[in-house]
Structures are given as C-alpha cells and as structure tokens.
Amino acid sequence: MAPTPSAPAPQPSEKRGPRLLTVKSARYLTKNMIRVTFIGGGLKDFPKGREGANCKLVFPEGMGSKAEFLSHFEEGPPKKGTFPVRTYTIRHFREEAQELDIDFVAHGDEGPATRWAQAAKPGDYLMLMGPGPVKMSLFYARYYIVAADMSALPVAAAALEAMPRDAKGIAIFEVMSEDDKQAIDIPEGFDVRWLINTDPHKPSTAQLDLLKSISWPDGPIQTCIAGEHSVIKGFREFLLKEKSLPAKDTYISGYWKIGLVEDEHQKMKREEAAAA
C-alpha cells in the first residue's frame, strides 16, 4: 500500500514585500557549500513549513551604505536590473529562534551570489522576496525518485526530510567532491547514491545513467529532480516520454544552464515553455 499523504496541501506564494535579513553566521557546510543563517525583523511573520520553497535574494552590490540600499525599497521592490537577484531555496526556518538557513554553492567568484556568500559575515544583509510554494507537499507514491546536483541539494534534502518515514525510493546526488557529501535525514527505505563530478560545468549523464540501470519499480511514482538544464532535459525525456509518468506526479526543474547566468536561463525557459 502506498504511504498516505502526510504533508499540508500546496501553499500559495507569499505576497509580502521584500524582507530585510541580516547574517547571523556563515560557515562551510561542506567543501563547496556555504550555509548562511539569517535573522532580523523580516522573519517576524515568515510562513512556517516552507522548507524546499524558492525565494528571490536581492544582493546590495554597489551600495555604499545600508541606508542607500534600503532607500530603493521604500515603495516596494526596485526596478528590475537595479540589483543582482538570484533564486535560492529555503533550507530551514526555525520559528522559535527566528532563524532562516540558505545554502550557497561556492564555485569561485563568478556571480554576485557566490561572491556575497563567500565573503558573508555577521551583520551583512540582503533582501528576500517570497517565499513561493513548496515543490513537494503531498506524498502518496509507492516509490520516489530524487536526483540533484549541488545547486538542487537543498530542495531535494527538504523533500526527503518531509517524506513519511516508511517511504521508499532512490536518491541520486551529484557533488563536486567526496567532502561535499552531507548529512540528510533520509527515510531508511531509500537507496542513496553519491556521484562525484569535479567539473559541473561539463555536461554529465551519470545520474540518468544510474537511474536507467535500476529495475523499474511499481507505481505510483513521484519525483523530485532538479539541476543543470541539459541533465534535466534527459530526465524529462526518460521519465515523461519513455516511462510515461504523469506530469502531476513529477517535479523536474532546470535550475541553471552551463554558460548562462540566471536571467538568461530564465528567459530561455520561458521561450521553451511558450514553444511547447
């Protein structure tokens, strides 16, 4: 018998305006993953149960002072292009302590989010917009397929930690080194595989190849899969077309694309969706 639903129904996006967050601490969770813990009045009415939901982070790049940064938000979100904005995942929210964790992949100083996270120290600040809805909020499958590269580890980990403890499935994580394996509260019925790809900017089929090698499980099946665009395209072809999984049972999302910054990738995704 499939596990019965044990999580709340899908939640709407949070419409509240930008939230000013202040860094409490920043540390390397693994060799190439930084966890930043935020505090601040912006968390006062932050919604519970949004671990795994995305949010928009607005970075104060180029600002001479906090007051100057805040002045751009006096009438709501600033005009697009005023500041770097990147999409990230809510990893933990501790309501009692009023603390929020967001994990950043550390891959040099290529972009504003990475530069900011690598230099983050107590007292630093940014704006958060959102959060959106949780990606997986109902669990009813006999078998779960979870796959993620480092950019998507937070959403995959949040989904796994929210699942019923008797859930069964496979979790395939592709990380940059052995030292990037991290502790996740995964149900005991999961087959957990860690794959190493030292250069994530080169296309990899390792996760999909591994999935194709397993004996296909009985349904219903739910998925939580996210990562680089070309990898995700392969998962979609295999799961939606070859295996005919219902779209309603699948979360499969491209979080980034080799060679493109986020704005360019989001534009490409919109164009692909319009052409579908």
C-alpha positions in Angstrom: 0.0 0.0 0.0 1.3 3.5 -0.9 2.1 5.8 2.0 -0.8 8.1 2.8 -0.4 11.9 2.4 1.2 13.4 5.5 2.0 17.0 4.5 -0.1 20.0 4.0 -1.8 20.9 0.7 0.2 23.1 -1.7 0.7 26.6 -0.5 0.4 29.8 -2.4 3.3 32.1 -3.0 3.9 34.5 -0.1 2.9 38.0 -1.4 4.6 40.0 1.4 7.0 42.7 0.2 10.8 42.4 0.5 12.2 41.2 3.8 15.4 42.6 5.1 17.6 39.8 6.5 20.8 40.1 8.5 23.6 37.5 8.6 23.9 35.8 12.0 26.6 33.3 10.8 28.1 31.9 7.7 30.1 28.6 7.5 31.2 26.0 5.1 28.7 23.1 5.5 30.9 21.0 3.1 33.9 21.8 1.0 31.9 23.6 -1.6 28.6 24.5 0.2 28.2 27.6 2.4 25.3 27.8 4.9 24.3 31.3 5.8 22.0 31.7 8.8 19.8 34.8 8.8 18.0 36.7 11.5 16.1 40.0 11.5 12.7 41.6 11.8 11.9 40.4 8.2 11.3 37.0 9.6 8.6 38.0 12.1 5.7 36.8 10.0 7.7 34.3 7.8 5.4 31.4 7.0 6.0 28.0 8.5 6.6 24.9 6.5 8.3 26.4 3.5 11.5 24.3 3.6 12.2 23.5 -0.1 10.3 26.6 -1.4 12.2 29.0 -3.6 12.8 32.7 -2.9 14.4 35.6 -4.6 17.5 37.1 -2.9 18.4 40.7 -3.7 22.1 41.5 -3.2 23.3 45.0 -2.2 26.1 45.1 -4.8 27.5 48.5 -5.4 25.8 50.2 -2.4 27.8 52.5 -0.3 25.6 52.1 2.8 22.7 50.1 4.2 20.6 53.2 4.2 21.2 53.7 0.5 20.2 50.1 -0.2 17.0 50.4 1.8 16.0 53.6 0.1 15.5 51.6 -3.1 12.7 49.6 -1.4 10.7 52.4 0.1 7.9 51.9 -2.5 8.2 48.2 -3.0 10.7 46.1 -5.0 13.1 48.2 -7.0 13.1 48.4 -10.8 14.4 45.2 -12.5 18.1 45.5 -13.1 18.8 47.8 -10.1 20.4 45.0 -8.1 21.5 41.4 -8.8 18.6 39.0 -8.0 19.1 35.2 -7.7 16.8 32.3 -6.9 17.5 30.2 -3.9 15.9 27.6 -1.7 14.7 27.8 1.9 16.6 25.1 3.7 15.4 25.6 7.3 13.2 28.0 9.2 13.3 27.9 13.0 10.3 29.9 14.0 11.0 29.9 17.8 14.6 31.2 17.2 13.5 33.3 14.2 16.4 31.9 12.1 16.5 31.1 8.4 19.1 29.0 6.6 20.0 29.2 2.9 22.8 27.2 1.3 25.0 28.6 -1.4 27.3 26.6 -3.7 30.8 28.0 -3.6 32.2 27.9 -7.1 34.6 30.8 -7.2 33.6 34.5 -7.6 31.8 34.0 -10.9 28.5 35.6 -9.8 27.1 38.1 -7.3 25.5 35.5 -5.1 28.7 33.4 -4.7 30.8 36.5 -4.2 28.4 37.6 -1.5 28.2 34.3 0.3 31.9 33.6 0.3 32.5 37.0 2.0 29.4 36.9 4.3 30.0 37.8 7.9 27.7 38.7 10.9 25.9 42.0 10.2 25.9 41.7 6.4 22.4 42.0 4.9 20.3 41.4 1.8 16.6 41.4 0.8 14.5 38.3 0.4 11.3 38.2 -1.7 8.9 35.3 -1.3 8.8 32.5 -0.4 7.0 30.6 -3.1 5.1 27.3 -2.6 6.8 24.0 -1.5 7.7 21.8 -4.5 6.5 18.5 -2.9 3.8 18.9 -0.3 1.8 15.6 -0.7 3.4 12.2 -0.5 1.3 9.3 -1.9 3.8 7.2 -4.0 5.0 3.6 -3.6 8.4 4.8 -4.8 10.2 8.1 -5.0 12.9 9.2 -7.4 15.1 12.1 -6.1 18.0 13.5 -8.1 20.0 16.7 -7.6 23.3 18.3 -8.3 24.7 20.7 -5.7 22.5 23.6 -6.8 19.5 21.5 -6.1 20.6 19.7 -2.9 18.6 22.0 -0.7 15.2 21.2 -2.4 16.0 17.5 -2.6 17.0 17.4 1.1 13.9 19.3 2.2 11.7 16.9 0.2 13.4 13.8 1.6 13.1 15.1 5.2 9.4 15.9 4.8 8.6 12.4 3.4 6.8 9.7 5.5 9.4 7.7 7.4 8.3 4.5 5.6 8.8 6.0 2.1 10.9 4.0 -0.4 12.9 5.2 -3.4 16.3 6.2 -4.7 18.2 9.4 -4.1 21.0 10.3 -6.5 23.2 13.2 -5.6 26.0 14.5 -7.9 28.5 16.6 -5.9 31.9 18.1 -6.6 34.0 16.0 -4.2 33.8 13.3 -1.5 33.9 16.1 1.0 30.7 17.5 -0.3 28.6 14.6 0.9 26.3 16.0 3.6 24.1 14.6 6.3 20.4 14.5 5.3 17.6 12.8 7.2 16.5 10.3 4.6 14.0 7.6 5.1 15.7 4.2 5.7 13.9 2.7 2.7 15.9 4.8 0.2 18.9 3.6 -1.9 21.2 6.6 -1.6 23.9 7.1 -4.2 26.6 9.9 -4.2 28.3 10.6 -7.5 31.4 12.8 -8.0 31.6 15.3 -10.8 34.6 17.5 -10.2 33.7 19.9 -13.0 29.9 20.6 -13.0 30.4 22.9 -16.0 30.9 19.9 -18.2 27.6 18.0 -19.1 27.2 14.8 -17.1 24.8 11.9 -17.8 25.9 10.0 -14.7 22.7 10.5 -12.7 20.4 9.5 -15.5 22.6 6.5 -16.5 22.4 5.2 -12.9 18.6 5.6 -12.9 18.3 3.7 -16.2 20.3 0.9 -14.7 18.0 0.0 -11.9 15.0 -2.3 -12.0 11.9 -0.2 -12.7 9.7 0.0 -9.6 6.0 -0.5 -9.4 4.0 2.7 -9.3 2.7 5.2 -8.4 6.0 7.0 -8.6 6.7 10.6 -7.6 9.9 12.6 -8.5 11.8 15.5 -7.1 14.6 16.2 -9.7 16.5 19.4 -10.3 19.8 20.5 -11.7 21.6 21.6 -14.8 19.4 22.2 -17.9 20.8 19.5 -20.2 20.7 16.9 -17.4 17.0 17.8 -16.7 16.1 17.6 -20.4 17.4 14.0 -20.3 15.3 13.2 -17.2 12.2 14.6 -18.8 12.7 12.6 -22.0 13.2 9.4 -20.0 10.5 9.8 -17.3 7.7 11.6 -19.1 8.0 10.1 -22.6 9.7 6.8 -22.3 8.3 5.8 -18.9 5.1 7.8 -19.3 5.0 9.2 -15.7 2.0 11.6 -15.2 3.2 15.2 -15.2 1.2 15.7 -11.9 3.5 13.3 -10.2 6.7 14.8 -11.3 8.8 17.8 -10.2 11.6 18.1 -12.7 13.2 21.5 -13.0 16.3 23.0 -14.6 17.9 25.3 -12.0 20.7 26.6 -14.2 22.4 26.1 -17.6 26.1 25.8 -18.4 27.3 29.1 -19.9 24.2 31.2 -18.9 23.6 33.5 -16.0 20.2 33.1 -14.2 18.4 35.9 -16.2 19.5 34.4 -19.5 18.4 30.9 -18.3 15.0 32.1 -17.1 14.4 33.8 -20.5 15.3 30.6 -22.3 12.9 28.6 -20.1 10.1 31.0 -20.8 10.8 30.7 -24.6 10.8 26.9 -24.4 7.6 26.8 -22.4 5.9 29.1 -25.0 7.0 27.0 -27.8 5.9 23.7 -26.2 
